[in-house]
Amino acid sequence: MAAPSGAASCEDFAEFQELLRVMRTIDDRIVHELNTTIPTASFVGKVDPGQTCKELYESLMDAHTNRERIIKNCISQTSAVVKTLKEEREKAHEDAALLKQLRKEQTKV
């Protein structure tokens, strides 16, 4: 079960959450994955359990690595936006819209 590996957009938080939900599918279905990976007695001679378990492990590790990369990338992008907004806020103390935007971005982080 492959996870999406495209670049994630952090601007739309709901879209980002949906991407993470899709990427968690393999974790959410781990019992099913194990049941279909480990052969029953009638299939022991037809399937190499060591190889199928190795493939499942690699799939899990790829999914975790991709999720971690996307999450860290989003944190980095959003932190940069927060830093920029804080600098702008220092220059314009009375800008309510800027303060609202800053708080929104801080909440994302």
Short mmCIF file of C-alpha atoms in Angstrom, two decimals:
data_model
loop_
_atom_site.label_atom_id
_atom_site.label_comp_id
_atom_site.label_asym_id
_atom_site.label_seq_id
_atom_site.Cartn_x
_atom_site.Cartn_y
_atom_site.Cartn_z
CA MET A 1 0.00 0.00 0.00
CA ALA A 2 1.85 3.06 -1.23
CA ALA A 3 1.58 6.46 0.39
CA PRO A 4 1.32 9.62 -1.64
CA SER A 5 4.76 11.13 -1.96
CA GLY A 6 3.95 14.39 -3.73
CA ALA A 7 4.76 17.76 -2.28
CA ALA A 8 2.30 18.72 0.42
CA SER A 9 0.78 22.16 0.52
CA CYS A 10 0.73 23.56 4.04
CA GLU A 11 -1.38 26.59 3.21
CA ASP A 12 -4.69 24.72 3.39
CA PHE A 13 -4.60 23.02 6.79
CA ALA A 14 -7.67 20.87 6.09
CA GLU A 15 -6.04 19.57 2.90
CA PHE A 16 -2.85 18.83 4.83
CA GLN A 17 -4.80 16.90 7.48
CA GLU A 18 -6.53 14.88 4.75
CA LEU A 19 -3.16 14.05 3.19
CA LEU A 20 -1.90 12.79 6.56
CA ARG A 21 -5.07 10.74 7.04
CA VAL A 22 -4.51 9.06 3.68
CA MET A 23 -0.85 8.45 4.51
CA ARG A 24 -1.84 6.76 7.80
CA THR A 25 -3.97 4.16 6.02
CA ILE A 26 -1.27 1.47 6.20
CA ASP A 27 -0.91 2.02 9.96
CA ASP A 28 -4.65 2.02 10.50
CA ARG A 29 -4.98 -1.27 8.64
CA ILE A 30 -1.92 -3.02 10.09
CA VAL A 31 -3.90 -6.01 11.43
CA HIS A 32 -5.39 -6.60 7.98
CA GLU A 33 -1.98 -6.16 6.37
CA LEU A 34 -0.43 -8.71 8.74
CA ASN A 35 -3.26 -11.17 8.16
CA THR A 36 -2.82 -10.97 4.39
CA THR A 37 1.00 -11.02 4.58
CA ILE A 38 1.51 -14.06 6.80
CA PRO A 39 0.44 -17.18 4.90
CA THR A 40 -1.97 -19.72 6.30
CA ALA A 41 -0.97 -23.39 6.48
CA SER A 42 -2.37 -24.08 3.01
CA PHE A 43 -0.24 -21.33 1.40
CA VAL A 44 3.04 -21.85 3.28
CA GLY A 45 4.74 -23.53 0.32
CA LYS A 46 3.52 -20.95 -2.21
CA VAL A 47 4.52 -17.75 -0.39
CA ASP A 48 7.81 -16.76 1.22
CA PRO A 49 6.74 -15.30 4.58
CA GLY A 50 10.15 -13.77 5.19
CA GLN A 51 10.05 -11.85 1.92
CA THR A 52 6.44 -10.70 2.34
CA CYS A 53 7.14 -9.54 5.91
CA LYS A 54 10.23 -7.69 4.68
CA GLU A 55 8.14 -5.97 2.00
CA LEU A 56 5.51 -4.99 4.57
CA TYR A 57 8.22 -3.62 6.86
CA GLU A 58 9.75 -1.59 4.03
CA SER A 59 6.33 -0.26 3.09
CA LEU A 60 5.71 0.81 6.70
CA MET A 61 9.11 2.47 6.96
CA ASP A 62 8.60 4.33 3.66
CA ALA A 63 5.20 5.56 4.84
CA HIS A 64 6.63 6.75 8.15
CA THR A 65 9.59 8.45 6.48
CA ASN A 66 7.35 10.24 3.98
CA ARG A 67 4.96 11.41 6.70
CA GLU A 68 7.81 12.66 8.86
CA ARG A 69 9.36 14.51 5.92
CA ILE A 70 6.08 16.20 5.00
CA ILE A 71 5.31 17.16 8.60
CA LYS A 72 8.78 18.63 9.17
CA ASN A 73 8.58 20.49 5.85
CA CYS A 74 5.23 22.02 6.84
CA ILE A 75 6.53 23.00 10.27
CA SER A 76 9.52 24.65 8.63
CA GLN A 77 7.37 26.52 6.07
CA THR A 78 4.86 27.69 8.66
CA SER A 79 7.60 28.73 11.10
CA ALA A 80 9.17 30.86 8.37
CA VAL A 81 5.79 32.53 7.74
CA VAL A 82 5.38 33.15 11.49
CA LYS A 83 8.86 34.71 11.64
CA THR A 84 8.05 37.01 8.72
CA LEU A 85 4.71 38.01 10.24
CA LYS A 86 6.38 38.75 13.59
CA GLU A 87 8.87 41.01 11.84
CA GLU A 88 6.03 42.80 10.07
CA ARG A 89 4.15 43.06 13.36
CA GLU A 90 7.13 44.83 14.94
CA LYS A 91 6.84 47.50 12.25
CA ALA A 92 3.04 47.84 12.34
CA HIS A 93 1.86 47.44 15.94
CA GLU A 94 -1.72 48.49 15.27
CA ASP A 95 -2.52 46.24 12.31
CA ALA A 96 -5.33 43.96 13.53
CA ALA A 97 -5.44 41.93 10.30
CA LEU A 98 -1.73 41.20 10.60
CA LEU A 99 -2.15 40.10 14.21
CA LYS A 100 -5.03 37.81 13.20
CA GLN A 101 -2.91 36.26 10.42
CA LEU A 102 0.01 35.80 12.83
CA ARG A 103 -2.15 34.02 15.39
CA LYS A 104 -3.64 31.80 12.68
CA GLU A 105 -0.16 30.74 11.54
CA GLN A 106 1.03 30.21 15.12
CA THR A 107 -1.94 27.93 15.72
CA LYS A 108 -0.94 25.84 12.69
CA VAL A 109 2.54 25.27 14.07
#
